[in-house]
């Protein structure tokens, strides 16, 4: 793949709708008649050309929000957790809601990169890079919450098994401690996976960069990549191994996060369905977030040929599927509460759904996660980026409400009615939540500006040109079917 | 250096320097040429200045950031040893002294613990029969007495004598200047008046009579806002001499209370409660219980534990008294009563008729004197006098209202030119129509007024002189308890800010000194203080021994804290008054009532009491007009979890705007107004005139509509809703919640539980038939375990001794005896250094009390509408504190092992290991773990908490007020922010006892290394007047707690979770007249 072979005759110049399924045919994943060079150009232009004004505006807004975050954290650290609205009985609120929310978002990236890679889902190549970036930044946002939410932040390092003069170790039965490992492992592997996958593209940027700083920086980051066969061989092996490593983590991290709740004995938390339910919810929310990021990005950065309607369509289908798993879990929880005969569980769901003080949040969750995604059954809506963007946003909001429902409605009324109490947030925790989006988008916009947002090398590998054999430009290959894909003809047949 | 005239040798480095030109001199002055700290201040405009500023600012920020958390500041401690150890004093071991606390003229006997010279805990005196519990093993104490400790260390307490020649302009004055000025005034004045709060102190009375004798024309007046004058008048009229009645509830099988709060605000409430509780606990042994009828116009703590309760207006209560008298053959029938009311009286009489000599009929102190006279006649008919009721004599006096009126009249007519007010706060609490403040204003132009008070309060500000009063814990005194014993008030510490007692003030004004009072030499006098000398003089007279300090009787009184009462007074036959009922003055009855925590308002600056929820309403940091649900519907008043409507009341032409609070159990037509709030000057550091004290403007001043003619009961037209909302803090969710919540709560608490039954209760009749009756429909744990439990319940199973070595600590809480009085809550707060958090934090459900008393209402009505409108729901109290689960859910989830089990079954909390993830609190099914969301100890509860900047990990020593810090119990860690805390079963007391007992065993003084019953007494157990809390060793088969755990009423709250709590609750039994159903067959599943 190091040598670029371009045969203009194999390129389809027609505008085609690659979202149509034609039995026996493979839809092309790159449109617009792009060849290897133009793919490289369209991606590297984002990094090497001067940034558009829109980027500065976006970055400015995101950075201001980030400063809001910093301010709120400053107040939190200097004053105490009391600046939030958490109380007894609701000792966890926005802190853990947002932790779970961000960890959930951080799911899709590795799922796309690792699992879809192992399953040879070639369409992943266009979106995996920034989905992975999204993962890492979301995990950054998530990981800060548990560290900041403890009462004595300066001692949060006691959560780590560091040998110390007190001869004290963390308490291994606590799911919070499992969380420390799950999240830190996930963050580490995701970061490695992201970086390793980026090395060939960083080398491309090094080679194309005209600024001295860029050449040096990208040069260092690309670790001396020359594109030799040996490099490619090592790279592919490493990538495969990391994908295999990351795959179980996709399932484990959110399962472990769900143990925080599932292993407690609080009604509404103490259920065995939580791990699969959390994983499905995370994939649902993660794909929604990828869509929220991809739809504007392909528009603004001119990546419509790489992130095609087919990509959006695929992601919408995954959302539909995982959304239905989540809805099924909601129903199962209610059924099991009734079936178990446990009074505390039953009353919890009565509060959640029928008449508790937060019943509206349950219905907000149901509307966003169970009802709205059903629109994705309709192909026309799936292929409308505007509708898709809206539905993805609603799904994200719904996933936030899901965590609110799980945490706040379970805590605010549990066993003894004498301890029941309400919770409402303060400006500071709302500010921290809004500010965490500032942190996320600050990092994401920096990523868009300075790192290759599409995995060029991988995209090229799934283009028809990559499969044209040397010296035999016209011979039928196993991938020839891709160039036969002709949805217009398909339409004509009907 | 540039001094031309300098002598001696000079050195130079260059010729220029030697020449000393102006340029060189300028250069020398500007030593650091490249850095000019004034540069940034020199106007703006130059780029360099701005840059430098930013550089410096950036560098400072960076350095501050690096060192912010890096430097931990450890407290600086100065250890100053005593050069010689006082006899009998072991450093670090607390000492206990008997003392007394006078409230409303009656003593409460106390035992005060002192730690290194600081009194840190107040308990009841176990030797004193009025408060002894567990057969004299310990002494109970009231909420107010315990909390008065905090007053002693209140930084906002008055610290000096203040002279206010001009209103609002105070100047500190010395005691010498003050006494000189006042002595001069009293010598030349022939028109002296002394206004004192009610006092039974022999010393104060002696000092007053000496003062009156020495100053011709001096008159003494007495006024108390919470007065029992109606009883006084009724008894004097009935028996021909001034007496008070002492009830003996231990002999009473039937108690009828006509709106009398016998177990709550009564001065003898602790004895009442204990005697009443003994007659409840007898259900376990003799299968009998007393029966208490309460007819009342509000929900009092007494009403909450009544077997038969009848809520109605005071007018009807008074008529029902007469109806009962009619049944007793003393009066004619009352035709204005409805059938329910006559039926209830009929029910009472059916019991009383067969209970001669074994019943008590009591009336509330707000009932009219003539109605109380009828109650006396009923009691005589029932032969209560001499059997269940005895008498103690009272001094002969006019009523407080009459005295106050006479005083105001004589001030206003110019018959007083020197007014000495000893204690009290009449400007705040005197009847509003007398306008005492105005009278003081009249006096200001032509005379002198002096106010002696612990706080520089409303009255102090209106007087020329404010004299700071020594707190009772730091001065000598005495007073009479309700049962006739005289208690000695013994100081535990030298006064923090000096100050006088009433007696020593009068003595000082008369120009007396210690030497002249005791007729001793100046040298001998140096050892004593004036208040002590005055006390000695009085007791020298009483004991007829001039050397009273060495008198064995006095020394015994000092040790025991009291001298015994003589024989009770015998009375002549009752003279029965005639009663007629005038027409009602308005649509609604307004009832004034002493607040359970503020009393008459004197405790307004006491944070413990402000934050203590009212036992029945659960309101903290406020008072409110209590109205029934049905009246609220009429007025359109609504309330949600934190806010309620303001209403406007007009009483006797005076208007008040007050928050309305819908109170279940409140009869329609009565509006209850607690007194003691709305203080305008509750506590302030003298001379700073800082009004932002703890008690400043908390709640609503209901004295503003309380007039002479309507001290307890007034009438008003229908109140009006103002339309404004008011936020109100309660520690428990309001009664009125949505139907779903109500139904679920009913299922858990009510009799017909569908599952998860939390409150077990039954009736005596059902319990006698079947001891398991309280547990019917409750889940019982099936001991199906995959693995054997690490804690097979103590040694009775013969299993491993996990959590039981050598002791197995356990507690029993008897819901049948609990009257919800909160004494345990304050005791715990005082013992364990629990902070107060302030109203805004209580609204956020962040109160820190380790022990809470859940109060549940129970209504028999079939539907939601009926339940909320029910004016007579039953109440169950359930005290909840950490139950020390053997299988503790909190321990399993703590990531840093900050909460772990010890070998004796304590679920311990290691504060310095806790990082504050709060997971333990989430997993605690009892939700009794409390978290320090902010650094509450170092924060004034009236200041806003947001934003509140402070460096993390600061040491309490630097942050907490120096005076306030003296109140801390040194045996208990003072927790900082970010730390979880909870009940420890008073582990510090456990360790004191177990170490001592073990040492005795090692030294051969004891036959076993373990403790006996009452060796370890938890703070809550000690304070409880009804012995509802029992603590001890479950390994000991004879221990009280073990026997209670094995008794038929014991159960584990949330047993079905298999947490194995070490605290068991004992089911509640009621003793109603009619058993609603035949005993239900056993339905334990």
PDB file of C-alpha atoms in Angstrom, chain B residues 877-1061:
ATOM      1  CA  UNK B 877     -41.552   7.197  67.119  1.00  0.00           C
ATOM      2  CA  UNK B 878     -38.669   5.149  65.865  1.00  0.00           C
ATOM      3  CA  UNK B 879     -35.238   6.224  67.061  1.00  0.00           C
ATOM      4  CA  UNK B 880     -32.661   5.279  64.439  1.00  0.00           C
ATOM      5  CA  UNK B 881     -28.930   5.436  64.785  1.00  0.00           C
ATOM      6  CA  UNK B 882     -26.228   3.220  63.349  1.00  0.00           C
ATOM      7  CA  UNK B 883     -27.432  -0.274  64.192  1.00  0.00           C
ATOM      8  CA  UNK B 884     -23.942  -1.781  63.837  1.00  0.00           C
ATOM      9  CA  UNK B 885     -24.816  -4.522  61.365  1.00  0.00           C
ATOM     10  CA  UNK B 886     -22.699  -7.626  61.715  1.00  0.00           C
ATOM     11  CA  UNK B 887     -23.045  -7.996  57.971  1.00  0.00           C
ATOM     12  CA  UNK B 888     -22.528  -4.313  57.324  1.00  0.00           C
ATOM     13  CA  UNK B 889     -23.318  -3.179  53.771  1.00  0.00           C
ATOM     14  CA  UNK B 890     -21.258  -0.021  54.252  1.00  0.00           C
ATOM     15  CA  UNK B 891     -18.057  -1.914  54.941  1.00  0.00           C
ATOM     16  CA  UNK B 892     -18.144  -3.920  51.758  1.00  0.00           C
ATOM     17  CA  UNK B 893     -18.246  -0.918  49.470  1.00  0.00           C
ATOM     18  CA  UNK B 894     -15.664   1.386  51.016  1.00  0.00           C
ATOM     19  CA  UNK B 895     -12.716   1.435  48.589  1.00  0.00           C
ATOM     20  CA  UNK B 896     -10.188   2.533  51.203  1.00  0.00           C
ATOM     21  CA  UNK B 897     -11.282   0.366  54.155  1.00  0.00           C
ATOM     22  CA  UNK B 898     -12.234   3.365  56.236  1.00  0.00           C
ATOM     23  CA  UNK B 899     -15.154   1.575  57.817  1.00  0.00           C
ATOM     24  CA  UNK B 900     -14.452  -1.861  59.234  1.00  0.00           C
ATOM     25  CA  UNK B 901     -15.636  -4.174  61.977  1.00  0.00           C
ATOM     26  CA  UNK B 902     -13.846  -4.627  65.240  1.00  0.00           C
ATOM     27  CA  UNK B 903     -13.660  -7.828  67.249  1.00  0.00           C
ATOM     28  CA  UNK B 904     -16.505  -6.775  69.537  1.00  0.00           C
ATOM     29  CA  UNK B 905     -19.009  -6.066  66.796  1.00  0.00           C
ATOM     30  CA  UNK B 906     -18.562  -2.340  66.438  1.00  0.00           C
ATOM     31  CA  UNK B 907     -18.901  -1.036  62.935  1.00  0.00           C
ATOM     32  CA  UNK B 908     -16.062   1.430  63.286  1.00  0.00           C
ATOM     33  CA  UNK B 909     -15.439   4.532  61.255  1.00  0.00           C
ATOM     34  CA  UNK B 910     -11.828   5.588  60.792  1.00  0.00           C
ATOM     35  CA  UNK B 911     -12.050   9.286  60.071  1.00  0.00           C
ATOM     36  CA  UNK B 912      -8.469   9.814  59.041  1.00  0.00           C
ATOM     37  CA  UNK B 913      -8.717   6.991  56.511  1.00  0.00           C
ATOM     38  CA  UNK B 914     -11.942   8.260  54.953  1.00  0.00           C
ATOM     39  CA  UNK B 915     -11.597  10.057  51.628  1.00  0.00           C
ATOM     40  CA  UNK B 916     -15.305  10.701  51.275  1.00  0.00           C
ATOM     41  CA  UNK B 917     -16.615   8.670  48.349  1.00  0.00           C
ATOM     42  CA  UNK B 918     -19.979   8.484  50.188  1.00  0.00           C
ATOM     43  CA  UNK B 919     -20.613   4.995  48.819  1.00  0.00           C
ATOM     44  CA  UNK B 920     -21.154   3.676  52.349  1.00  0.00           C
ATOM     45  CA  UNK B 921     -23.988   6.146  52.856  1.00  0.00           C
ATOM     46  CA  UNK B 922     -25.622   5.032  49.619  1.00  0.00           C
ATOM     47  CA  UNK B 923     -25.467   1.414  50.653  1.00  0.00           C
ATOM     48  CA  UNK B 924     -26.681   1.972  54.203  1.00  0.00           C
ATOM     49  CA  UNK B 925     -30.306   0.864  54.254  1.00  0.00           C
ATOM     50  CA  UNK B 926     -30.972   2.969  57.335  1.00  0.00           C
ATOM     51  CA  UNK B 927     -29.433   6.087  55.733  1.00  0.00           C
ATOM     52  CA  UNK B 928     -27.923   7.095  59.031  1.00  0.00           C
ATOM     53  CA  UNK B 929     -24.417   7.889  57.903  1.00  0.00           C
ATOM     54  CA  UNK B 930     -23.733  11.607  57.843  1.00  0.00           C
ATOM     55  CA  UNK B 931     -21.288  13.415  55.624  1.00  0.00           C
ATOM     56  CA  UNK B 932     -19.375  16.638  56.255  1.00  0.00           C
ATOM     57  CA  UNK B 933     -20.268  18.343  53.011  1.00  0.00           C
ATOM     58  CA  UNK B 934     -18.639  21.528  54.255  1.00  0.00           C
ATOM     59  CA  UNK B 935     -16.340  22.397  57.111  1.00  0.00           C
ATOM     60  CA  UNK B 936     -19.244  22.921  59.456  1.00  0.00           C
ATOM     61  CA  UNK B 937     -17.348  23.363  62.696  1.00  0.00           C
ATOM     62  CA  UNK B 938     -15.376  26.293  61.438  1.00  0.00           C
ATOM     63  CA  UNK B 939     -18.371  27.968  59.916  1.00  0.00           C
ATOM     64  CA  UNK B 940     -20.878  30.274  61.516  1.00  0.00           C
ATOM     65  CA  UNK B 941     -24.242  28.693  60.734  1.00  0.00           C
ATOM     66  CA  UNK B 942     -25.787  31.995  59.726  1.00  0.00           C
ATOM     67  CA  UNK B 943     -23.259  32.837  57.048  1.00  0.00           C
ATOM     68  CA  UNK B 944     -23.849  31.676  53.519  1.00  0.00           C
ATOM     69  CA  UNK B 945     -22.000  28.594  52.485  1.00  0.00           C
ATOM     70  CA  UNK B 946     -21.468  29.584  48.868  1.00  0.00           C
ATOM     71  CA  UNK B 947     -18.983  30.509  47.764  1.00  0.00           C
ATOM     72  CA  UNK B 948     -16.807  29.780  50.645  1.00  0.00           C
ATOM     73  CA  UNK B 949     -13.131  29.715  50.023  1.00  0.00           C
ATOM     74  CA  UNK B 950     -10.680  28.028  52.249  1.00  0.00           C
ATOM     75  CA  UNK B 951      -7.577  26.023  51.754  1.00  0.00           C
ATOM     76  CA  UNK B 952      -8.326  22.305  51.857  1.00  0.00           C
ATOM     77  CA  UNK B 953      -7.086  20.289  54.764  1.00  0.00           C
ATOM     78  CA  UNK B 954      -6.837  23.224  57.086  1.00  0.00           C
ATOM     79  CA  UNK B 955      -6.640  22.229  60.667  1.00  0.00           C
ATOM     80  CA  UNK B 956      -9.683  22.769  62.815  1.00  0.00           C
ATOM     81  CA  UNK B 957      -7.503  24.353  65.415  1.00  0.00           C
ATOM     82  CA  UNK B 958      -6.921  27.386  63.253  1.00  0.00           C
ATOM     83  CA  UNK B 959     -10.431  27.635  61.932  1.00  0.00           C
ATOM     84  CA  UNK B 960     -12.805  27.039  64.805  1.00  0.00           C
ATOM     85  CA  UNK B 961     -13.559  29.898  67.131  1.00  0.00           C
ATOM     86  CA  UNK B 962     -11.288  29.659  70.180  1.00  0.00           C
ATOM     87  CA  UNK B 963     -14.121  29.945  72.678  1.00  0.00           C
ATOM     88  CA  UNK B 964     -16.385  27.568  70.813  1.00  0.00           C
ATOM     89  CA  UNK B 965     -13.577  25.018  70.551  1.00  0.00           C
ATOM     90  CA  UNK B 966     -13.594  24.641  74.333  1.00  0.00           C
ATOM     91  CA  UNK B 967     -16.850  22.713  74.157  1.00  0.00           C
ATOM     92  CA  UNK B 968     -15.318  19.804  72.275  1.00  0.00           C
ATOM     93  CA  UNK B 969     -15.043  16.442  73.949  1.00  0.00           C
ATOM     94  CA  UNK B 970     -11.324  15.674  73.702  1.00  0.00           C
ATOM     95  CA  UNK B 971     -12.046  11.937  73.538  1.00  0.00           C
ATOM     96  CA  UNK B 972     -13.753  12.310  70.181  1.00  0.00           C
ATOM     97  CA  UNK B 973     -12.141  13.435  66.945  1.00  0.00           C
ATOM     98  CA  UNK B 974     -13.383  16.709  65.515  1.00  0.00           C
ATOM     99  CA  UNK B 975     -14.172  15.826  61.932  1.00  0.00           C
ATOM    100  CA  UNK B 976     -13.192  18.004  59.005  1.00  0.00           C
ATOM    101  CA  UNK B 977     -14.990  18.387  55.727  1.00  0.00           C
ATOM    102  CA  UNK B 978     -15.109  15.521  53.313  1.00  0.00           C
ATOM    103  CA  UNK B 979     -15.390  12.851  55.993  1.00  0.00           C
ATOM    104  CA  UNK B 980     -18.228  10.445  56.667  1.00  0.00           C
ATOM    105  CA  UNK B 981     -19.324   9.997  60.252  1.00  0.00           C
ATOM    106  CA  UNK B 982     -21.858   8.059  62.254  1.00  0.00           C
ATOM    107  CA  UNK B 983     -22.754   6.570  65.620  1.00  0.00           C
ATOM    108  CA  UNK B 984     -19.892   4.659  67.243  1.00  0.00           C
ATOM    109  CA  UNK B 985     -21.887   3.303  70.213  1.00  0.00           C
ATOM    110  CA  UNK B 986     -19.789   5.922  72.084  1.00  0.00           C
ATOM    111  CA  UNK B 987     -16.623   3.918  71.568  1.00  0.00           C
ATOM    112  CA  UNK B 988     -14.694   6.360  73.772  1.00  0.00           C
ATOM    113  CA  UNK B 989     -16.923   5.436  76.719  1.00  0.00           C
ATOM    114  CA  UNK B 990     -16.593   1.750  75.882  1.00  0.00           C
ATOM    115  CA  UNK B 991     -12.829   2.009  75.903  1.00  0.00           C
ATOM    116  CA  UNK B 992     -12.740   3.910  79.199  1.00  0.00           C
ATOM    117  CA  UNK B 993     -14.799   1.206  80.846  1.00  0.00           C
ATOM    118  CA  UNK B 994     -13.251  -1.881  79.276  1.00  0.00           C
ATOM    119  CA  UNK B 995      -9.690  -0.760  79.969  1.00  0.00           C
ATOM    120  CA  UNK B 996     -10.529   0.000  83.586  1.00  0.00           C
ATOM    121  CA  UNK B 997     -12.355  -3.289  84.149  1.00  0.00           C
ATOM    122  CA  UNK B 998      -9.621  -5.274  82.534  1.00  0.00           C
ATOM    123  CA  UNK B 999      -6.975  -3.606  84.665  1.00  0.00           C
ATOM    124  CA  UNK B1000      -9.012  -4.375  87.759  1.00  0.00           C
ATOM    125  CA  UNK B1001      -9.150  -7.998  86.665  1.00  0.00           C
ATOM    126  CA  UNK B1002      -5.406  -8.105  86.074  1.00  0.00           C
ATOM    127  CA  UNK B1003      -4.860  -6.647  89.533  1.00  0.00           C
ATOM    128  CA  UNK B1004      -7.094  -9.274  91.057  1.00  0.00           C
ATOM    129  CA  UNK B1005      -9.854  -6.867  92.037  1.00  0.00           C
ATOM    130  CA  UNK B1006     -12.372  -8.453  89.749  1.00  0.00           C
ATOM    131  CA  UNK B1007     -13.242 -12.012  88.810  1.00  0.00           C
ATOM    132  CA  UNK B1008     -13.702 -11.435  85.086  1.00  0.00           C
ATOM    133  CA  UNK B1009     -12.087  -9.172  82.504  1.00  0.00           C
ATOM    134  CA  UNK B1010     -15.376  -8.125  80.944  1.00  0.00           C
ATOM    135  CA  UNK B1011     -17.784  -5.385  81.907  1.00  0.00           C
ATOM    136  CA  UNK B1012     -21.115  -5.553  83.688  1.00  0.00           C
ATOM    137  CA  UNK B1013     -24.345  -3.793  82.919  1.00  0.00           C
ATOM    138  CA  UNK B1014     -24.056  -0.003  83.264  1.00  0.00           C
ATOM    139  CA  UNK B1015     -20.260  -0.045  83.212  1.00  0.00           C
ATOM    140  CA  UNK B1016     -20.639   1.338  79.727  1.00  0.00           C
ATOM    141  CA  UNK B1017     -23.386   3.885  79.329  1.00  0.00           C
ATOM    142  CA  UNK B1018     -23.817   5.504  75.957  1.00  0.00           C
ATOM    143  CA  UNK B1019     -24.655   9.197  75.869  1.00  0.00           C
ATOM    144  CA  UNK B1020     -28.111   8.565  74.427  1.00  0.00           C
ATOM    145  CA  UNK B1021     -28.912   5.908  77.007  1.00  0.00           C
ATOM    146  CA  UNK B1022     -27.848   8.220  79.786  1.00  0.00           C
ATOM    147  CA  UNK B1023     -30.017  11.085  78.631  1.00  0.00           C
ATOM    148  CA  UNK B1024     -33.153   9.055  77.977  1.00  0.00           C
ATOM    149  CA  UNK B1025     -35.785   9.785  80.629  1.00  0.00           C
ATOM    150  CA  UNK B1026     -37.809   6.672  79.822  1.00  0.00           C
ATOM    151  CA  UNK B1027     -34.995   4.103  79.760  1.00  0.00           C
ATOM    152  CA  UNK B1028     -35.913   3.392  76.158  1.00  0.00           C
ATOM    153  CA  UNK B1029     -32.272   2.832  75.213  1.00  0.00           C
ATOM    154  CA  UNK B1030     -30.285  -0.017  76.717  1.00  0.00           C
ATOM    155  CA  UNK B1031     -26.705  -0.805  75.849  1.00  0.00           C
ATOM    156  CA  UNK B1032     -24.483  -3.641  76.950  1.00  0.00           C
ATOM    157  CA  UNK B1033     -22.734  -6.907  76.325  1.00  0.00           C
ATOM    158  CA  UNK B1034     -24.711  -9.563  74.460  1.00  0.00           C
ATOM    159  CA  UNK B1035     -22.261 -12.244  75.569  1.00  0.00           C
ATOM    160  CA  UNK B1036     -23.465 -11.868  79.130  1.00  0.00           C
ATOM    161  CA  UNK B1037     -26.658 -13.941  79.392  1.00  0.00           C
ATOM    162  CA  UNK B1038     -27.888 -11.859  82.325  1.00  0.00           C
ATOM    163  CA  UNK B1039     -27.257  -8.477  80.792  1.00  0.00           C
ATOM    164  CA  UNK B1040     -30.254  -6.255  80.377  1.00  0.00           C
ATOM    165  CA  UNK B1041     -29.669  -5.801  76.677  1.00  0.00           C
ATOM    166  CA  UNK B1042     -29.432  -9.544  76.115  1.00  0.00           C
ATOM    167  CA  UNK B1043     -32.674 -10.117  77.973  1.00  0.00           C
ATOM    168  CA  UNK B1044     -34.324  -7.397  75.932  1.00  0.00           C
ATOM    169  CA  UNK B1045     -33.029  -8.878  72.682  1.00  0.00           C
ATOM    170  CA  UNK B1046     -34.494 -12.210  73.631  1.00  0.00           C
ATOM    171  CA  UNK B1047     -37.778 -10.722  74.751  1.00  0.00           C
ATOM    172  CA  UNK B1048     -40.933 -11.155  72.713  1.00  0.00           C
ATOM    173  CA  UNK B1049     -41.103  -7.562  71.494  1.00  0.00           C
ATOM    174  CA  UNK B1050     -37.574  -7.418  70.053  1.00  0.00           C
ATOM    175  CA  UNK B1051     -37.103  -7.327  66.309  1.00  0.00           C
ATOM    176  CA  UNK B1052     -34.508  -6.183  63.813  1.00  0.00           C
ATOM    177  CA  UNK B1053     -35.445  -3.314  61.557  1.00  0.00           C
ATOM    178  CA  UNK B1054     -34.990  -4.479  57.940  1.00  0.00           C
ATOM    179  CA  UNK B1055     -34.157  -7.965  59.125  1.00  0.00           C
ATOM    180  CA  UNK B1056     -34.965  -9.331  55.668  1.00  0.00           C
ATOM    181  CA  UNK B1057     -31.787  -7.744  54.299  1.00  0.00           C
ATOM    182  CA  UNK B1058     -29.699 -10.067  56.487  1.00  0.00           C
ATOM    183  CA  UNK B1059     -27.636  -7.192  57.803  1.00  0.00           C
ATOM    184  CA  UNK B1060     -27.842  -8.613  61.331  1.00  0.00           C
ATOM    185  CA  UNK B1061     -28.095  -5.334  63.200  1.00  0.00           C
TER     186      UNK B1061
END
